[in-house]
Amino acid sequence: MYAFCSHSSIRSLKQVQCEEKWKVTHHSDQCFTDKTRWDKLINPCDTLFHSFLGWLPFLKQRYISIFPIDSNKFNIVKNVQDVLFSVVKPIPFNSEIVLVAISHDVLVECLNLIPSVEESPVFIKFISGHQSPSFPPALAHRYGGHQFGYWSGQLGDGRAALLGTFINEDENGMELNLKGSGVTPYSRQGDGRSVLRSSVRVPTSRALSLVLSKDTVIRDEFYNGNMKAERGAMVVRIAPSWFRIGSLEILAFNEEIRQLKSLLDYLIEHHFRHINGDHKDRYLMLFDEIVNGTAHLISAWQSFGFTHGVCNTDNFSLLSITIDYGPFGFLEEYNLDFVPNTSDDEGRYSYTKQPSVGYYNLDKLRVALNPVLTYDQQETAKIILDGYYDIFNRSLLQRFTQKLGLSLPASAADAKLVAMFLSLMQQTRSDFTLSFRQLGETKLDDLLGGAIEHSQWALTRLKCHPKFDLFLDKYQMRLEEQGISDSDRRREMCKVNPVYVLRTWMAYNAIQRAEENDFSEVKKLQRVLSSPFNRQAEAENAGYSSTPPPWAPSIKVSCSS
């Protein structure tokens, strides 16, 4: 999600100038084979690698030297013990593949590669599951998880492979993960493949590439016995880490305490460096960080109307970033009970339940930490977890206060105003995203005078509520109390309220066209959603901020992918 990415999708002026002027560093392959020079090579932010082969030596499979690894000479489904990863061999498609989409932002900002590497045959092989002596060995991660409230035992990367970690001069890494690369020891009954509809869902700065084949993959999309053939696809995903709550759960459940401590110490050393790795309470400190981060993450979800769809513990990042997008969705109308996943019959992971699910998942993390905590530390962990809702509520109020263009810190008066606006939206079934956006685009005098343009369709619906004028009066009073001018209000609101989000009907359109080898809609979505806060002519022409088509509510999305 662009809103939850740990790396900004907005380029700095220096980076843009760097790309436009093609200020690149030419590295010979021989330079990187000399281990004595490896530590001396630097990768400045204002230089880009011109050669993909020259970049490859910076891609390391560092977990091989850190954790015990299952050699797994053959991609056989099996139960694995006492390791965190298995060596796997990605399986390329048999048919010719086509590069459907690629993120130049990720290439430039995260990987320091020039955009033209997408034309490199070696790069295309790399992102489509081919093997080469130049590539690091691929790994599949072993983890477990609670799925829909029940312990599911060993899960793991059943159709994904970690291609390696790109480490920059500051020793910060971005992990490249290939989804749809074939069977691993963790595939269970699956075939290890992904299909197009599950791969055109996340146009974010953490999705590097999407390739599509003509290989047939059989799927029962809605688990109703209606099998159908779909086209196989692969996606390269990028994140600072793919460790999740389930990574620790499987180790605790199987009493692999040495590995549990090893992973916890790794997380502290590489991702929570401000924590003293020798402190006796370091694991408590780590838990406190994850509780805090998760609370802020879910408050961000709620403030954008984002519903993850499958909030199992194996899909919750230990770094509090959004991972493992499945049947997600954004609110259209403000419906608290919105469930994007048709497989979620009981609505366990509805929009309104996400905060409580976050607490549930963190409690499972707390239990997983018990083997490495003393009794007193275990009791302290409970106290830390009890603070989750306070952190979440404060963060959410701050976000909604900003969405109304008001100043921080938020007050009790702000909380009442936010609650009133949300109540009006809910009762009028107004569009979540555009109610905020159009409120921020319309002058206060026009709002008070009822001069709302017909094109402001979300506000027009909201205006029908008999208490809308009362809200406006209270809103104006609060703005005056804070000394906020109307121009400042509108400017600040447009900074935090997007015009465009990836609505399910928009993704559906793109998928349908892509199935027929028309990738124009995928590319259009990629362009538009890279700047979601700015109105764009092609997006307006495509109706991305217009009233959703009447057939939009009939679209169904499931866990099948």
XYZ file of C-alpha atoms in Angstrom:
561
model
C 0.000 0.000 0.000
C 1.357 3.391 -0.864
C 0.084 4.656 2.485
C 1.803 1.993 4.528
C 5.049 1.515 2.665
C 8.147 1.846 4.763
C 9.869 3.642 1.889
C 8.374 6.774 0.403
C 7.108 6.477 -3.150
C 7.834 10.164 -3.722
C 11.224 10.783 -5.221
C 13.496 13.447 -3.853
C 14.588 16.194 -6.243
C 18.113 14.813 -6.134
C 16.918 11.332 -7.108
C 14.804 12.653 -9.967
C 17.689 14.713 -11.301
C 19.929 11.697 -10.901
C 17.627 9.573 -13.033
C 16.955 12.200 -15.660
C 20.624 12.961 -16.195
C 21.565 9.250 -16.113
C 24.291 9.902 -13.588
C 25.327 6.314 -13.254
C 28.258 4.417 -11.852
C 29.792 1.872 -14.228
C 30.967 -1.127 -12.245
C 32.779 -3.996 -13.925
C 31.932 -7.542 -12.902
C 35.593 -8.109 -12.008
C 35.409 -5.334 -9.438
C 32.792 -7.200 -7.425
C 34.523 -10.567 -7.431
C 37.363 -9.184 -5.349
C 36.247 -9.764 -1.736
C 38.857 -7.358 -0.422
C 37.159 -4.549 -2.307
C 33.601 -5.513 -1.375
C 33.722 -3.737 1.991
C 35.265 -0.658 0.397
C 32.655 -0.243 -2.325
C 29.978 2.282 -1.546
C 26.647 2.874 -3.188
C 25.853 6.602 -2.918
C 22.209 7.628 -3.188
C 22.968 9.919 -6.133
C 24.427 7.140 -8.296
C 22.676 4.248 -9.973
C 23.898 0.924 -11.252
C 23.966 0.839 -15.031
C 24.472 -2.917 -15.278
C 22.203 -5.515 -13.692
C 25.128 -7.938 -13.687
C 27.163 -5.306 -11.890
C 24.400 -4.934 -9.312
C 23.951 -8.654 -8.646
C 26.978 -9.063 -6.304
C 25.275 -6.598 -3.960
C 22.384 -9.048 -3.678
C 23.211 -11.360 -0.780
C 21.465 -14.383 0.699
C 22.647 -13.457 4.173
C 20.396 -15.837 6.101
C 22.471 -18.800 4.922
C 25.328 -17.672 7.153
C 23.076 -16.681 10.071
C 20.482 -19.432 10.543
C 20.431 -23.215 10.085
C 19.114 -23.991 6.600
C 17.224 -27.022 5.294
C 19.179 -28.106 2.215
C 16.042 -29.452 0.480
C 17.723 -30.682 -2.694
C 14.319 -31.298 -4.238
C 11.184 -29.140 -4.051
C 9.243 -31.704 -2.008
C 6.412 -30.862 0.365
C 7.389 -32.030 3.840
C 7.405 -31.204 7.529
C 10.504 -29.216 8.497
C 12.127 -28.885 11.926
C 14.764 -26.693 13.574
C 15.322 -24.327 10.645
C 13.934 -21.001 9.492
C 14.495 -21.492 5.772
C 14.698 -24.175 3.114
C 16.733 -23.920 -0.075
C 14.360 -24.003 -3.049
C 14.654 -23.932 -6.813
C 12.217 -21.533 -8.453
C 10.432 -23.102 -11.407
C 10.049 -20.836 -14.454
C 7.011 -21.033 -16.693
C 7.116 -23.265 -19.752
C 5.587 -20.674 -22.038
C 6.893 -17.303 -23.064
C 6.369 -14.590 -20.462
C 5.608 -10.906 -20.869
C 6.594 -8.120 -18.498
C 3.243 -6.565 -17.643
C 4.360 -3.915 -15.160
C 7.463 -2.698 -13.398
C 8.014 0.003 -10.795
C 10.737 2.426 -11.787
C 10.444 3.996 -8.345
C 11.494 0.717 -6.749
C 14.315 0.235 -9.240
C 15.727 3.704 -8.631
C 15.008 4.388 -4.971
C 15.146 0.954 -3.369
C 17.543 -0.934 -5.607
C 19.652 1.870 -7.129
C 19.140 0.528 -10.644
C 18.434 2.574 -13.744
C 15.005 1.935 -15.300
C 16.496 0.558 -18.494
C 17.545 -2.663 -16.716
C 14.035 -3.891 -17.491
C 15.352 -4.493 -21.004
C 18.118 -6.780 -19.747
C 17.515 -10.475 -20.581
C 19.280 -11.440 -17.340
C 16.957 -9.202 -15.332
C 13.894 -10.723 -17.001
C 15.146 -14.209 -16.150
C 15.781 -13.115 -12.585
C 12.242 -11.837 -11.991
C 10.602 -14.821 -13.717
C 12.078 -17.680 -11.721
C 15.008 -18.799 -13.874
C 18.193 -20.050 -12.262
C 21.709 -18.873 -12.916
C 25.101 -19.260 -11.215
C 25.054 -15.454 -10.943
C 21.948 -15.516 -8.735
C 22.073 -16.288 -4.999
C 20.357 -19.516 -3.932
C 16.657 -18.968 -3.285
C 15.082 -19.645 0.109
C 11.562 -20.409 1.315
C 10.724 -19.230 4.834
C 9.221 -21.614 7.389
C 6.543 -20.147 9.637
C 3.254 -21.081 11.249
C 0.207 -19.123 12.230
C -3.261 -18.757 13.648
C -5.685 -18.611 10.732
C -9.227 -17.416 11.424
C -8.637 -18.039 15.114
C -7.180 -21.556 14.910
C -3.601 -22.787 15.038
C -2.701 -24.115 11.583
C 0.724 -25.556 12.319
C 3.420 -25.340 9.654
C 2.574 -22.904 6.865
C 5.522 -21.115 5.287
C 6.296 -19.777 1.824
C 4.208 -22.200 -0.161
C 4.589 -20.383 -3.458
C 7.240 -17.794 -2.824
C 11.018 -17.644 -2.731
C 13.385 -15.126 -1.173
C 15.752 -14.167 -3.992
C 18.122 -12.253 -1.756
C 18.688 -9.016 0.133
C 20.064 -5.867 -1.461
C 22.276 -4.195 1.123
C 23.305 -0.571 0.734
C 26.243 1.276 2.267
C 24.373 1.819 5.538
C 23.791 -1.927 5.814
C 20.066 -1.437 5.360
C 18.541 -4.208 3.326
C 15.578 -4.675 1.013
C 14.482 -8.275 0.575
C 13.298 -9.426 -2.849
C 10.596 -12.077 -2.703
C 9.296 -13.887 -5.801
C 5.653 -14.940 -5.553
C 4.340 -17.713 -7.794
C 7.703 -19.431 -8.256
C 6.570 -23.032 -7.755
C 6.374 -25.754 -5.139
C 8.339 -25.513 -1.876
C 8.383 -27.727 1.242
C 5.591 -25.476 2.534
C 3.172 -25.712 -0.403
C 0.844 -28.157 1.371
C -1.763 -29.109 -1.281
C -0.933 -26.155 -3.520
C 0.942 -25.977 -6.806
C 3.125 -23.033 -5.811
C 1.761 -20.805 -8.565
C -0.040 -17.467 -8.609
C -2.632 -16.283 -11.072
C -3.077 -12.896 -12.671
C -6.052 -11.742 -10.602
C -4.070 -12.206 -7.376
C -1.097 -10.336 -8.795
C -2.662 -7.106 -10.118
C -3.895 -5.987 -6.728
C -1.088 -4.022 -5.185
C 0.396 -1.197 -7.245
C 2.756 -0.095 -4.502
C 6.345 1.021 -4.193
C 7.033 -2.399 -2.714
C 6.004 -4.333 -5.794
C 8.884 -4.445 -8.275
C 7.544 -6.388 -11.229
C 4.740 -8.500 -12.650
C 5.255 -11.078 -15.384
C 2.505 -13.067 -17.060
C 2.699 -16.393 -18.856
C 0.417 -18.516 -20.998
C 0.835 -21.449 -18.615
C -2.449 -22.784 -17.316
C -3.110 -22.752 -13.586
C -6.310 -24.409 -12.340
C -8.168 -22.588 -9.585
C -11.472 -22.866 -7.708
C -11.784 -19.136 -7.116
C -14.779 -19.212 -4.759
C -14.344 -22.724 -3.349
C -17.636 -23.823 -4.855
C -16.334 -26.641 -7.051
C -16.269 -24.449 -10.158
C -12.714 -25.065 -11.371
C -11.362 -22.910 -14.174
C -8.107 -22.368 -16.024
C -6.265 -19.116 -15.401
C -2.952 -17.668 -16.541
C 0.091 -18.056 -14.312
C 1.883 -14.944 -13.080
C 4.860 -14.033 -10.907
C 5.418 -10.938 -8.792
C 8.632 -9.714 -7.193
C 7.787 -8.075 -3.879
C 10.154 -5.958 -1.802
C 10.196 -5.266 1.941
C 12.839 -4.616 4.609
C 11.881 -7.982 6.097
C 9.297 -10.722 5.566
C 9.409 -12.028 9.123
C 5.968 -12.181 10.636
C 4.350 -13.173 13.947
C 4.032 -16.718 12.655
C 7.815 -16.844 12.213
C 8.139 -16.847 15.997
C 5.018 -18.892 16.696
C 6.244 -21.994 14.862
C 9.492 -21.972 16.845
C 7.761 -21.540 20.200
C 5.110 -24.163 19.392
C 7.771 -26.734 18.499
C 9.937 -25.742 21.483
C 12.832 -24.727 19.226
C 14.015 -22.215 21.796
C 17.545 -21.791 20.454
C 16.168 -20.778 17.065
C 13.572 -18.557 18.719
C 16.267 -16.611 20.566
C 18.403 -16.484 17.452
C 15.618 -14.908 15.391
C 14.719 -12.432 18.136
C 18.354 -11.367 18.491
C 18.607 -10.983 14.715
C 15.543 -8.733 14.635
C 16.981 -6.531 17.370
C 20.412 -6.308 15.765
C 19.193 -5.529 12.247
C 15.769 -3.890 12.564
C 15.518 -2.474 16.099
C 19.068 -1.244 16.524
C 18.173 1.247 19.233
C 17.475 -1.668 21.584
C 20.512 -2.777 23.579
C 21.100 -6.362 22.492
C 22.697 -7.189 25.845
C 19.894 -5.803 27.995
C 18.104 -8.378 30.128
C 14.723 -6.947 29.048
C 15.565 -6.712 25.347
C 12.760 -9.083 24.319
C 10.255 -7.041 26.316
C 11.534 -3.906 24.611
C 11.090 -5.595 21.245
C 7.530 -6.619 22.129
C 6.770 -3.057 23.181
C 8.037 -1.778 19.816
C 5.902 -4.258 17.872
C 2.784 -3.468 19.919
C 3.328 0.235 19.294
C 4.066 -0.244 15.599
C 1.065 -2.505 15.016
C -1.282 -0.043 16.725
C -0.062 2.762 14.463
C -0.227 0.556 11.373
C -3.850 -0.426 11.935
C -4.807 3.161 12.712
C -3.395 4.002 9.273
C -5.468 1.217 7.727
C -8.630 2.534 9.368
C -7.953 6.144 8.391
C -7.691 5.208 4.712
C -10.605 2.779 4.753
C -8.267 -0.110 3.992
C -9.404 -3.625 4.881
C -6.707 -6.298 4.687
C -9.056 -9.251 4.372
C -6.904 -12.014 5.874
C -5.442 -10.783 9.170
C -4.002 -14.123 10.256
C -0.881 -14.092 12.427
C 1.145 -15.411 9.488
C 0.211 -12.233 7.589
C 1.215 -9.760 10.317
C 4.698 -8.302 9.948
C 7.034 -8.031 12.929
C 8.161 -4.712 11.451
C 4.582 -3.388 11.406
C 4.367 -3.007 7.654
C 1.539 -4.254 5.451
C 2.439 -7.584 3.846
C 0.719 -10.491 2.119
C -2.062 -8.644 0.357
C -4.792 -11.078 -0.551
C -8.499 -10.294 -0.941
C -8.149 -6.752 0.384
C -10.392 -3.823 -0.369
C -11.000 -0.149 0.304
C -14.290 1.086 1.674
C -16.629 2.465 -0.942
C -19.511 3.662 1.245
C -18.693 4.018 4.938
C -19.794 0.572 6.068
C -18.202 -0.569 9.320
C -19.051 -4.199 8.571
C -17.349 -4.211 5.165
C -15.686 -7.565 4.419
C -13.742 -7.761 1.127
C -13.055 -11.490 1.398
C -15.994 -13.714 0.414
C -14.197 -16.609 2.147
C -14.671 -14.823 5.483
C -18.237 -15.978 6.114
C -18.326 -14.793 9.730
C -16.837 -11.371 9.038
C -13.930 -12.016 11.390
C -11.700 -9.620 9.483
C -14.213 -6.870 8.709
C -13.116 -3.237 8.640
C -14.424 -2.505 12.124
C -12.831 -5.603 13.690
C -9.291 -4.971 12.469
C -8.197 -3.151 15.658
C -9.355 -6.036 17.873
C -7.751 -8.560 15.522
C -4.511 -6.646 15.925
C -4.784 -7.131 19.680
C -5.529 -10.842 19.215
C -2.494 -11.325 16.994
C -0.239 -9.448 19.397
C -1.476 -11.644 22.200
C -0.397 -14.685 20.178
C 2.993 -13.021 19.780
C 3.134 -12.519 23.550
C 2.483 -16.223 24.075
C 5.218 -17.094 21.567
C 7.682 -15.006 23.596
C 6.895 -16.715 26.904
C 9.632 -19.379 26.567
C 12.329 -16.678 26.583
C 10.783 -14.509 29.330
C 10.899 -14.872 33.094
C 7.630 -14.955 35.029
C 7.961 -11.271 35.942
C 8.708 -10.386 32.324
C 5.660 -12.341 31.184
C 3.508 -10.295 33.527
C 5.067 -7.099 32.207
C 4.318 -8.226 28.645
C 0.625 -8.420 29.572
C 0.771 -4.837 30.838
C 2.466 -3.724 27.607
C -0.240 -5.392 25.541
C -2.968 -3.770 27.630
C -1.679 -0.409 26.400
C -2.390 -1.315 22.773
C -5.862 0.225 22.558
C -4.743 3.527 24.089
C -1.985 3.805 21.484
C -4.354 2.855 18.677
C -7.107 5.264 19.732
C -4.719 8.192 20.116
C -3.148 7.507 16.746
C -6.507 7.101 15.008
C -7.868 10.332 16.485
C -4.779 12.202 15.330
C -5.192 10.832 11.805
C -8.877 11.683 11.555
C -8.248 15.110 13.065
C -5.726 15.779 10.304
C -8.160 14.453 7.706
C -10.497 17.278 8.728
C -7.688 19.822 8.385
C -7.515 20.533 12.113
C -4.360 21.115 14.134
C -2.692 18.654 16.478
C -2.675 17.678 19.249
C -6.269 16.484 19.003
C -8.672 17.417 21.774
C -11.937 16.041 23.135
C -13.733 18.621 20.978
C -11.971 17.266 17.915
C -12.977 13.726 18.857
C -16.642 14.756 18.975
C -16.378 16.512 15.621
C -14.725 13.488 14.001
C -17.351 11.168 15.483
C -20.136 13.376 14.168
C -18.724 13.463 10.642
C -18.241 9.689 10.575
C -21.769 9.199 11.858
C -23.161 11.367 9.055
C -21.161 9.369 6.533
C -22.385 6.075 7.931
C -26.041 7.081 8.032
C -26.010 8.481 4.494
C -23.814 5.638 3.199
C -21.466 8.230 1.747
C -18.206 7.328 0.060
C -15.415 7.115 2.625
C -12.493 8.331 0.518
C -14.190 11.098 -1.419
C -16.304 12.496 1.419
C -13.096 13.623 3.098
C -11.431 14.650 -0.139
C -14.348 16.665 -1.488
C -14.830 18.345 1.897
C -11.216 19.464 1.564
C -11.641 20.663 -2.016
C -14.735 22.795 -1.372
C -14.555 26.297 0.060
C -16.124 26.661 3.485
C -18.346 29.519 2.288
C -19.719 27.267 -0.448
C -20.299 24.485 2.057
C -22.150 26.813 4.422
C -24.160 28.297 1.556
C -25.090 24.903 0.154
C -23.270 25.627 -3.118
C -21.925 22.127 -3.621
C -21.274 21.208 -7.235
C -23.000 18.174 -8.702
C -19.594 16.655 -9.480
C -18.956 16.515 -5.716
C -21.200 13.476 -5.561
C -19.999 12.203 -2.185
C -20.653 15.558 -0.511
C -24.002 15.809 -2.259
C -25.109 12.597 -0.574
C -23.690 13.730 2.763
C -25.530 17.038 2.455
C -28.844 15.216 2.535
C -28.438 14.453 6.233
C -30.533 16.852 8.359
C -27.593 17.425 10.725
C -25.041 18.258 8.043
C -25.528 22.007 8.538
C -25.068 21.561 12.286
C -21.804 19.766 11.622
C -20.656 22.612 9.379
C -21.437 25.175 12.090
C -19.407 23.232 14.669
C -16.660 22.674 12.098
C -16.414 26.378 11.310
C -16.328 27.238 15.007
C -13.485 24.801 15.635
C -11.483 26.133 12.692
C -11.894 29.682 13.995
C -10.809 28.612 17.491
C -7.623 27.203 16.017
C -7.057 30.183 13.740
C -6.991 28.044 10.610
C -7.741 29.879 7.370
C -9.896 28.188 4.778
C -7.058 28.035 2.257
C -4.820 26.370 4.845
C -7.586 23.916 5.733
C -8.084 22.880 2.129
C -4.369 22.614 1.448
C -3.736 20.425 4.490
C -6.732 18.200 3.812
C -5.651 17.531 0.248
C -2.260 16.412 1.558
C -3.715 13.580 3.641
C -6.927 12.634 1.811
C -6.308 10.791 -1.470
C -8.422 11.271 -4.566
C -7.758 7.745 -5.752
C -7.508 4.379 -4.051
C -7.414 0.949 -5.657
C -11.118 0.216 -5.642
C -12.057 -3.378 -6.338
C -13.908 -2.512 -9.545
C -10.846 -0.711 -10.878
C -8.644 -3.748 -10.243
C -11.295 -5.987 -11.797
C -11.295 -3.935 -15.004
C -7.509 -4.115 -15.217
C -7.487 -7.885 -14.640
C -10.139 -8.548 -17.272
C -8.220 -6.589 -19.893
C -4.891 -8.122 -18.918
C -6.349 -11.595 -19.396
C -6.820 -10.553 -23.044
C -3.237 -9.215 -23.295
C -4.312 -5.594 -22.936
C -2.114 -4.256 -20.153
C -2.959 -0.593 -20.643
C -5.287 -0.472 -17.641
C -2.667 -2.071 -15.367
C -0.122 0.512 -16.432
C -2.644 3.320 -16.034
C -3.449 2.241 -12.481
C 0.249 2.062 -11.733
C 0.758 5.627 -12.951
C -2.279 7.064 -11.203
C -1.777 5.359 -7.853
C 1.831 6.479 -7.653
C 0.415 9.981 -6.985
C -2.927 9.297 -5.299
C -3.237 12.751 -3.715
C -3.118 14.638 -7.033
C -6.005 14.883 -9.473
C -4.920 13.543 -12.853
C -6.570 13.980 -16.227
C -6.289 10.343 -17.301
C -7.716 9.191 -13.980
C -10.642 11.570 -14.261
C -11.294 10.447 -17.827
C -11.281 6.856 -16.613
C -13.836 7.702 -13.931
C -11.586 6.772 -11.008
C -13.103 9.499 -8.821
C -16.616 9.216 -10.199
C -19.542 7.330 -8.756
C -18.671 3.610 -8.883
C -20.412 1.700 -11.678
C -23.680 0.000 -10.672
C -22.122 -3.450 -11.144
C -19.262 -2.740 -8.705
C -20.959 -4.230 -5.592
C -21.391 -7.567 -7.377
C -17.629 -8.188 -7.649
C -16.393 -10.935 -5.369
C -12.848 -11.501 -4.127
C -11.632 -14.604 -2.312
C -8.534 -16.128 -0.722
C -8.007 -18.290 -3.808
C -4.993 -17.091 -5.737
